[in-house]
Amino acid sequence: MSRQGLVLFVLRRLLALAILLTTVSFGVFSLLYLAPGSAEQVLLAGRPAADAETRNEIRERYNLNDSFAEQYALWAKGAVRLDFGQSIRTGEPVLTAIKDRSGLTIFLGVYGFALAMLAGVSLGILSAVRSRTSADRGIVMFSIVGASAPVFVTGVFLLYAFAVLLDLFPAFGQGEGFLDRFWHLTLPAVALAVGGSALVVRLTRAGMLGALEQDYVTFARARGLSARRVLLAYAFRNALIPVVTAGALVLSFMLTGAALVEVTFALPGIGALLIDSVNFKDLPMVQGLAMVLATVVILINLLTDILYLFIDPRITYSEGTA
Amino acid sequence: MTAVLESRARSLPRQAILETRGLAIESRIGGRRRTIVCDLDLSVAAGETVGVVGESGSGKSMTARALIGLLPQGLSARGSISYAGRELLQLPERELARVRGSEIGLILQDPFTMLNPLLRCGRHITEVLERGDARGVSRRARRAEAVRRLAEVGIAEAVDRYPFELSGGMRQRVAIAAALAGDPAVLIADEPSTALDATTQKEILALLKSLQEARGMGLVLITHDLRVAFAICDRICVLYAGSLLETGGTAALEVEPLHPYTLGLLLSEPPGDRRLAELAAIPGVVPSPDDVAEVCSFSPRCPWAQPICRAGRPPLEPVAPGRLSACRRIDEIRSEMRQRHATVVQPAPPRDTPAVAAPLVEVELVEKVFGDTSSRRVQESVVALAGVSLEIGPHESVGLVGESGSGKTTLARCLVGLETPTSGRISIDGIDATDYDALSTADRRRLRRTVQVVFQDPYSSLNPVRSVGSTLREAIELYNPRSARHARQVDALLEQVGLPASYAVRKPIALSGGERQRVAIARALAVKPRLIVCDEPVSALDVSVQAQILNLLSSLREELGVGYLFITHDLPVVRQVVDRVYVLYRGEIVESGPVDEVIGAPRHPYTIRLVDSMPRSSPDWLAASAPPGAP
């Protein structure tokens, strides 16, 4: 695919991203609008006897008296200037709050992703190479258990086993400095990684088994290439497309999984922020988070599609497929 | 001929470089042990070309794999394979890997799956050069070497291209260069030209032969095609159901085969230079080696079989100078075989040309363009048919010959309404059949009763979950809903195609390829069509089975008066079944006429090249190679 074609492809996809974000923002906005309860009820929750004036003041401040369309238009006007308003709960600007919390979640997500891919790919290759042995069966069994265990169950189990019983890792806190943080976030990252790695194991194994049966692998071995080269440059590279697809899914899952893991391990990341904000009906915050998360997921997918191009020279994105 | 014999005999070196003794290959899947090959003695010397000829199920491909120590999982080899004094079966994997590529090379059948789709062609060669101690060589020097190696196979320009950018023949050249990158002393070629078009096949065989001679390499050519083996081998070993039935020098073996199977195989091959009244098909199918372990493996299908043939397995014994045969009765039946060889190849009298009548099918200037035809993307569209006109008379059998990509299958699909031509007109039995969708239901039904189709691959053209009987019943009911005697009609159809009525309850998976193709033909016959479009109906079948199906088609034509549009790339085959032939090249008819005239005296350069590419055993066949790329 030509460089120009690639640029066009990316531009088209970015346009699609803008359309998608608009749709998502409108969807989230309407759902929150329709959900029972409103901001002033939450803000006044502790003071049931609040007078009408206070109530009205709050409604005015958050534009709650405007029509739905006006409210959305007001929000959208700010959003295009990357101003997502202020949190109802804390009064902090939404973007600042998200920025403050994102460091932890990014660390956790990347850590978990790396663990999931590392374990998933190596176990997947191992199980394909040793197919029909007890090692293979054990790995397949692990992948079934891993795929079916919910993140919070894995999390609680890990906490109990490694923090409480063995006391190898801390049970809470996010640590100071890189190494300390690394140590603190190991258990949450493992909890996040288990489900994803199970998926990667299965797809790697299936892809490798398929590739190892191909004529080009036989032909490579017949030319006396080393076992390592046959395994990596031939079998694994050809099995890479489904693995990368799984990688994108796993990375997206790190975001949704973060909500569960951060609550389980009491970590103040984006996931925890999202849950708090939804509970509080903190509409600007939820809306802002939804935008950020949607953008990240869409960009991950775009990145995956571009990655395909580098893996397989046969793939091109012609006009109309974007 | 004798001169050739002598010169070949003289060039025969004594010392075998790769040799097997009592090689046995077994599979063991789920605790069941099956024999693939047993007691196989093969040898090849430096500078010698040995052909291993066999049909599917003979074990020839697994033998090739065993020779290089690459049997698939679940298969194991016993006996002895020695290379230059070393016993390969005893070698640990690490040392065996060093033998592969630099001592013994292997190329496989399918050029479309043999190369790594993600690596550039040049990389396939440099990665072999990089093995072991050659690491010090600079990147640029390695690349130059890759270009030199690709130039040796005539395709230096492919060095920076990916395999998917090349045609099958070009990919096979790249594969050959890659297999030879480690300069092996012996090359094993497993059906290296089978997946290619006739003209490309000849180029690849000529290339292999010239490389073998230039390098003084031993070449083991594994093939199902005796004609190919005759054309390039010094010695031939005939493999059947896992054991050797005959070996001998090529010239002597071609003149007089000394095993009934070899004779049968030879006679099953439709000759390219004449039409036979009937091909001498071998009845039945190749048995599994375990079913014939204690008897002569060919005895169930042999016309000369006697009780003595079933008393233990006959050994391969010398029967003439330089000739080995596993036939116990060869001395008794030798003259009979010679006689049969002589009579069967007698040409049939020329067919009467059918009386001139209004044509059943008229195709006028049909064009078919695939892809987007809008002006913006003209370069993305593919012209499959560029104004094709042809006629098929009632009861007439017409051939359509062309290579892959010539548009022959597209034309067939247009005729039966599976594609709609972009322009032009098709008329069948007076109905305008250009666009099946535009027809009334009644007309469409009439067309389908007039023209039926048999596809190439009998393994995918039958619904695997339905029994043969229900497939046929469906075809009958569709056009004869009121008929009540379906069961009897099914039996009659099966009998017509030479299958027992008991096959009605079987599922396709329980049938062999030839039997499936018979069922597909029966399904086409169910509506009593006047024309059957046969799209490469025998190219997926073994030679002996192919002859059975060709004979069936001929006899059906005589009994039922059904006509054929016979689409094929195989000239000898088309000569046996059709009256007239059209030659299709890049979407255009370049030549047409009575089949004997077109094949006997081709006029268009492409037809000449096609006729020239039919394998012949004369030594000048490979030498007289047209430059690649010429039409």
mmCIF file of C-alpha atoms in Angstrom, chain B residues 31-189:
data_model
loop_
_atom_site.group_PDB
_atom_site.id
_atom_site.type_symbol
_atom_site.label_atom_id
_atom_site.label_comp_id
_atom_site.label_asym_id
_atom_site.label_seq_id
_atom_site.Cartn_x
_atom_site.Cartn_y
_atom_site.Cartn_z
ATOM 1 C CA GLY B 31 -3.902 -46.382 18.596
ATOM 2 C CA ARG B 32 -4.663 -47.648 15.082
ATOM 3 C CA ARG B 33 -1.629 -48.608 13.094
ATOM 4 C CA ARG B 34 -1.774 -48.191 9.336
ATOM 5 C CA THR B 35 0.847 -48.965 6.743
ATOM 6 C CA ILE B 36 1.582 -46.193 4.250
ATOM 7 C CA VAL B 37 4.629 -47.684 2.575
ATOM 8 C CA CYS B 38 6.339 -51.019 3.095
ATOM 9 C CA ASP B 39 9.622 -52.593 2.116
ATOM 10 C CA LEU B 40 10.712 -49.846 -0.244
ATOM 11 C CA ASP B 41 14.122 -49.931 -1.941
ATOM 12 C CA LEU B 42 14.990 -46.752 -3.811
ATOM 13 C CA SER B 43 18.255 -45.232 -4.865
ATOM 14 C CA VAL B 44 19.473 -42.196 -6.717
ATOM 15 C CA ALA B 45 23.003 -41.430 -7.869
ATOM 16 C CA ALA B 46 24.644 -38.094 -8.510
ATOM 17 C CA GLY B 47 23.569 -36.770 -11.903
ATOM 18 C CA GLU B 48 20.693 -39.206 -12.148
ATOM 19 C CA THR B 49 16.975 -38.494 -12.440
ATOM 20 C CA VAL B 50 14.749 -41.119 -10.862
ATOM 21 C CA GLY B 51 10.988 -40.974 -11.256
ATOM 22 C CA VAL B 52 8.675 -42.321 -8.569
ATOM 23 C CA VAL B 53 5.323 -42.739 -10.269
ATOM 24 C CA GLY B 54 2.128 -43.482 -8.430
ATOM 25 C CA GLU B 55 -1.509 -42.539 -8.024
ATOM 26 C CA SER B 56 -2.989 -40.957 -4.922
ATOM 27 C CA GLY B 57 -2.771 -43.392 -2.030
ATOM 28 C CA SER B 58 0.426 -44.939 -3.348
ATOM 29 C CA GLY B 59 2.466 -43.343 -0.559
ATOM 30 C CA LYS B 60 4.699 -41.340 -2.894
ATOM 31 C CA SER B 61 4.427 -38.024 -1.057
ATOM 32 C CA MET B 62 5.118 -39.585 2.323
ATOM 33 C CA THR B 63 8.123 -41.315 0.810
ATOM 34 C CA ALA B 64 9.404 -37.909 -0.271
ATOM 35 C CA ARG B 65 8.874 -36.567 3.238
ATOM 36 C CA ALA B 66 10.570 -39.575 4.813
ATOM 37 C CA LEU B 67 13.655 -39.151 2.616
ATOM 38 C CA ILE B 68 14.260 -35.732 4.143
ATOM 39 C CA GLY B 69 13.114 -36.663 7.647
ATOM 40 C CA LEU B 70 9.986 -34.529 7.652
ATOM 41 C CA LEU B 71 7.146 -36.973 8.167
ATOM 42 C CA PRO B 72 4.039 -35.348 9.652
ATOM 43 C CA GLN B 73 3.157 -35.953 13.280
ATOM 44 C CA GLY B 74 1.879 -39.452 13.915
ATOM 45 C CA LEU B 75 3.882 -41.022 11.087
ATOM 46 C CA SER B 76 7.120 -42.897 11.549
ATOM 47 C CA ALA B 77 9.666 -44.547 9.277
ATOM 48 C CA ARG B 78 11.572 -47.797 9.800
ATOM 49 C CA GLY B 79 14.265 -49.522 7.763
ATOM 50 C CA SER B 80 17.205 -47.654 6.346
ATOM 51 C CA ILE B 81 17.743 -44.378 4.530
ATOM 52 C CA SER B 82 21.406 -43.786 3.878
ATOM 53 C CA TYR B 83 22.912 -40.652 2.459
ATOM 54 C CA ALA B 84 26.599 -40.757 1.466
ATOM 55 C CA GLY B 85 27.212 -43.510 3.981
ATOM 56 C CA ARG B 86 25.295 -41.881 6.840
ATOM 57 C CA GLU B 87 22.158 -43.463 8.239
ATOM 58 C CA LEU B 88 19.554 -40.685 8.274
ATOM 59 C CA LEU B 89 16.955 -42.491 10.369
ATOM 60 C CA GLN B 90 19.474 -42.687 13.233
ATOM 61 C CA LEU B 91 20.496 -39.039 13.035
ATOM 62 C CA PRO B 92 19.368 -36.691 15.818
ATOM 63 C CA GLU B 93 17.115 -33.814 14.696
ATOM 64 C CA ARG B 94 19.882 -31.232 15.086
ATOM 65 C CA GLU B 95 22.163 -33.035 12.639
ATOM 66 C CA LEU B 96 19.299 -33.898 10.318
ATOM 67 C CA ALA B 97 18.554 -30.173 10.046
ATOM 68 C CA ARG B 98 22.086 -29.722 8.731
ATOM 69 C CA VAL B 99 21.505 -32.368 6.068
ATOM 70 C CA ARG B 100 18.297 -30.704 4.929
ATOM 71 C CA GLY B 101 18.779 -27.997 2.359
ATOM 72 C CA SER B 102 22.521 -28.469 2.004
ATOM 73 C CA GLU B 103 22.654 -32.205 1.251
ATOM 74 C CA ILE B 104 19.055 -33.086 0.358
ATOM 75 C CA GLY B 105 16.539 -30.539 -0.888
ATOM 76 C CA LEU B 106 12.780 -30.791 -1.295
ATOM 77 C CA ILE B 107 10.232 -28.908 -3.342
ATOM 78 C CA LEU B 108 6.533 -29.431 -2.996
ATOM 79 C CA GLN B 109 3.584 -29.477 -5.323
ATOM 80 C CA ASP B 110 1.732 -26.256 -4.698
ATOM 81 C CA PRO B 111 3.674 -23.066 -5.472
ATOM 82 C CA PHE B 112 0.838 -21.045 -3.965
ATOM 83 C CA THR B 113 1.355 -22.411 -0.447
ATOM 84 C CA MET B 114 5.039 -23.269 -0.428
ATOM 85 C CA LEU B 115 6.504 -19.799 0.072
ATOM 86 C CA ASN B 116 6.092 -17.719 3.201
ATOM 87 C CA PRO B 117 3.501 -15.124 2.141
ATOM 88 C CA LEU B 118 5.043 -12.507 4.438
ATOM 89 C CA LEU B 119 8.628 -12.697 3.179
ATOM 90 C CA ARG B 120 10.032 -11.200 -0.003
ATOM 91 C CA CYS B 121 11.280 -13.747 -2.532
ATOM 92 C CA GLY B 122 14.923 -12.764 -2.078
ATOM 93 C CA ARG B 123 14.632 -13.302 1.663
ATOM 94 C CA HIS B 124 13.703 -16.946 1.070
ATOM 95 C CA ILE B 125 17.162 -17.349 -0.384
ATOM 96 C CA THR B 126 19.250 -15.139 1.905
ATOM 97 C CA GLU B 127 17.825 -16.844 4.970
ATOM 98 C CA VAL B 128 19.266 -20.119 3.727
ATOM 99 C CA LEU B 129 22.618 -18.448 2.986
ATOM 100 C CA GLU B 130 22.679 -17.033 6.521
ATOM 101 C CA ARG B 131 22.707 -20.425 8.174
ATOM 102 C CA GLY B 132 25.697 -21.599 10.138
ATOM 103 C CA ASP B 133 29.072 -19.962 9.532
ATOM 104 C CA ALA B 134 28.106 -17.610 6.671
ATOM 105 C CA ARG B 135 27.210 -14.838 9.115
ATOM 106 C CA GLY B 136 30.239 -12.702 8.302
ATOM 107 C CA VAL B 137 29.045 -12.025 4.769
ATOM 108 C CA SER B 138 27.670 -8.518 4.320
ATOM 109 C CA ARG B 139 24.032 -7.849 3.686
ATOM 110 C CA ARG B 140 24.768 -6.461 0.257
ATOM 111 C CA ALA B 141 26.787 -9.523 -0.744
ATOM 112 C CA ARG B 142 23.968 -11.795 0.386
ATOM 113 C CA ARG B 143 21.477 -9.819 -1.637
ATOM 114 C CA ALA B 144 23.706 -10.002 -4.704
ATOM 115 C CA GLU B 145 23.928 -13.745 -4.179
ATOM 116 C CA ALA B 146 20.127 -13.975 -3.950
ATOM 117 C CA VAL B 147 19.828 -12.098 -7.249
ATOM 118 C CA ARG B 148 22.353 -14.473 -8.801
ATOM 119 C CA ARG B 149 20.421 -17.503 -7.526
ATOM 120 C CA LEU B 150 17.148 -16.127 -8.855
ATOM 121 C CA ALA B 151 18.828 -15.394 -12.182
ATOM 122 C CA GLU B 152 19.813 -19.063 -12.325
ATOM 123 C CA VAL B 153 16.086 -19.930 -12.452
ATOM 124 C CA GLY B 154 15.385 -17.046 -14.818
ATOM 125 C CA ILE B 155 13.591 -14.674 -12.494
ATOM 126 C CA ALA B 156 16.136 -12.250 -11.038
ATOM 127 C CA GLU B 157 13.597 -9.430 -11.004
ATOM 128 C CA ALA B 158 11.559 -11.175 -8.296
ATOM 129 C CA VAL B 159 14.087 -10.480 -5.549
ATOM 130 C CA ASP B 160 12.135 -7.650 -3.915
ATOM 131 C CA ARG B 161 8.682 -8.965 -4.676
ATOM 132 C CA TYR B 162 6.307 -10.793 -2.398
ATOM 133 C CA PRO B 163 5.125 -14.236 -3.495
ATOM 134 C CA PHE B 164 1.530 -13.048 -3.890
ATOM 135 C CA GLU B 165 2.661 -10.652 -6.614
ATOM 136 C CA LEU B 166 3.867 -13.544 -8.799
ATOM 137 C CA SER B 167 2.158 -16.170 -10.944
ATOM 138 C CA GLY B 168 2.247 -19.856 -10.049
ATOM 139 C CA GLY B 169 5.052 -20.657 -12.451
ATOM 140 C CA MET B 170 7.163 -17.750 -11.184
ATOM 141 C CA ARG B 171 6.585 -18.806 -7.589
ATOM 142 C CA GLN B 172 7.664 -22.324 -8.437
ATOM 143 C CA ARG B 173 10.885 -20.882 -9.880
ATOM 144 C CA VAL B 174 11.483 -18.933 -6.682
ATOM 145 C CA ALA B 175 10.823 -22.101 -4.665
ATOM 146 C CA ILE B 176 13.323 -24.033 -6.759
ATOM 147 C CA ALA B 177 15.930 -21.330 -6.237
ATOM 148 C CA ALA B 178 15.230 -21.378 -2.502
ATOM 149 C CA ALA B 179 15.466 -25.171 -2.345
ATOM 150 C CA LEU B 180 18.789 -25.037 -4.179
ATOM 151 C CA ALA B 181 20.189 -22.128 -2.145
ATOM 152 C CA GLY B 182 22.048 -24.579 0.083
ATOM 153 C CA ASP B 183 23.394 -26.462 -2.977
ATOM 154 C CA PRO B 184 22.000 -29.896 -2.124
ATOM 155 C CA ALA B 185 23.445 -32.951 -3.846
ATOM 156 C CA VAL B 186 19.996 -34.516 -4.179
ATOM 157 C CA LEU B 187 16.742 -32.728 -4.907
ATOM 158 C CA ILE B 188 13.408 -34.369 -4.222
ATOM 159 C CA ALA B 189 10.638 -32.809 -6.295
#
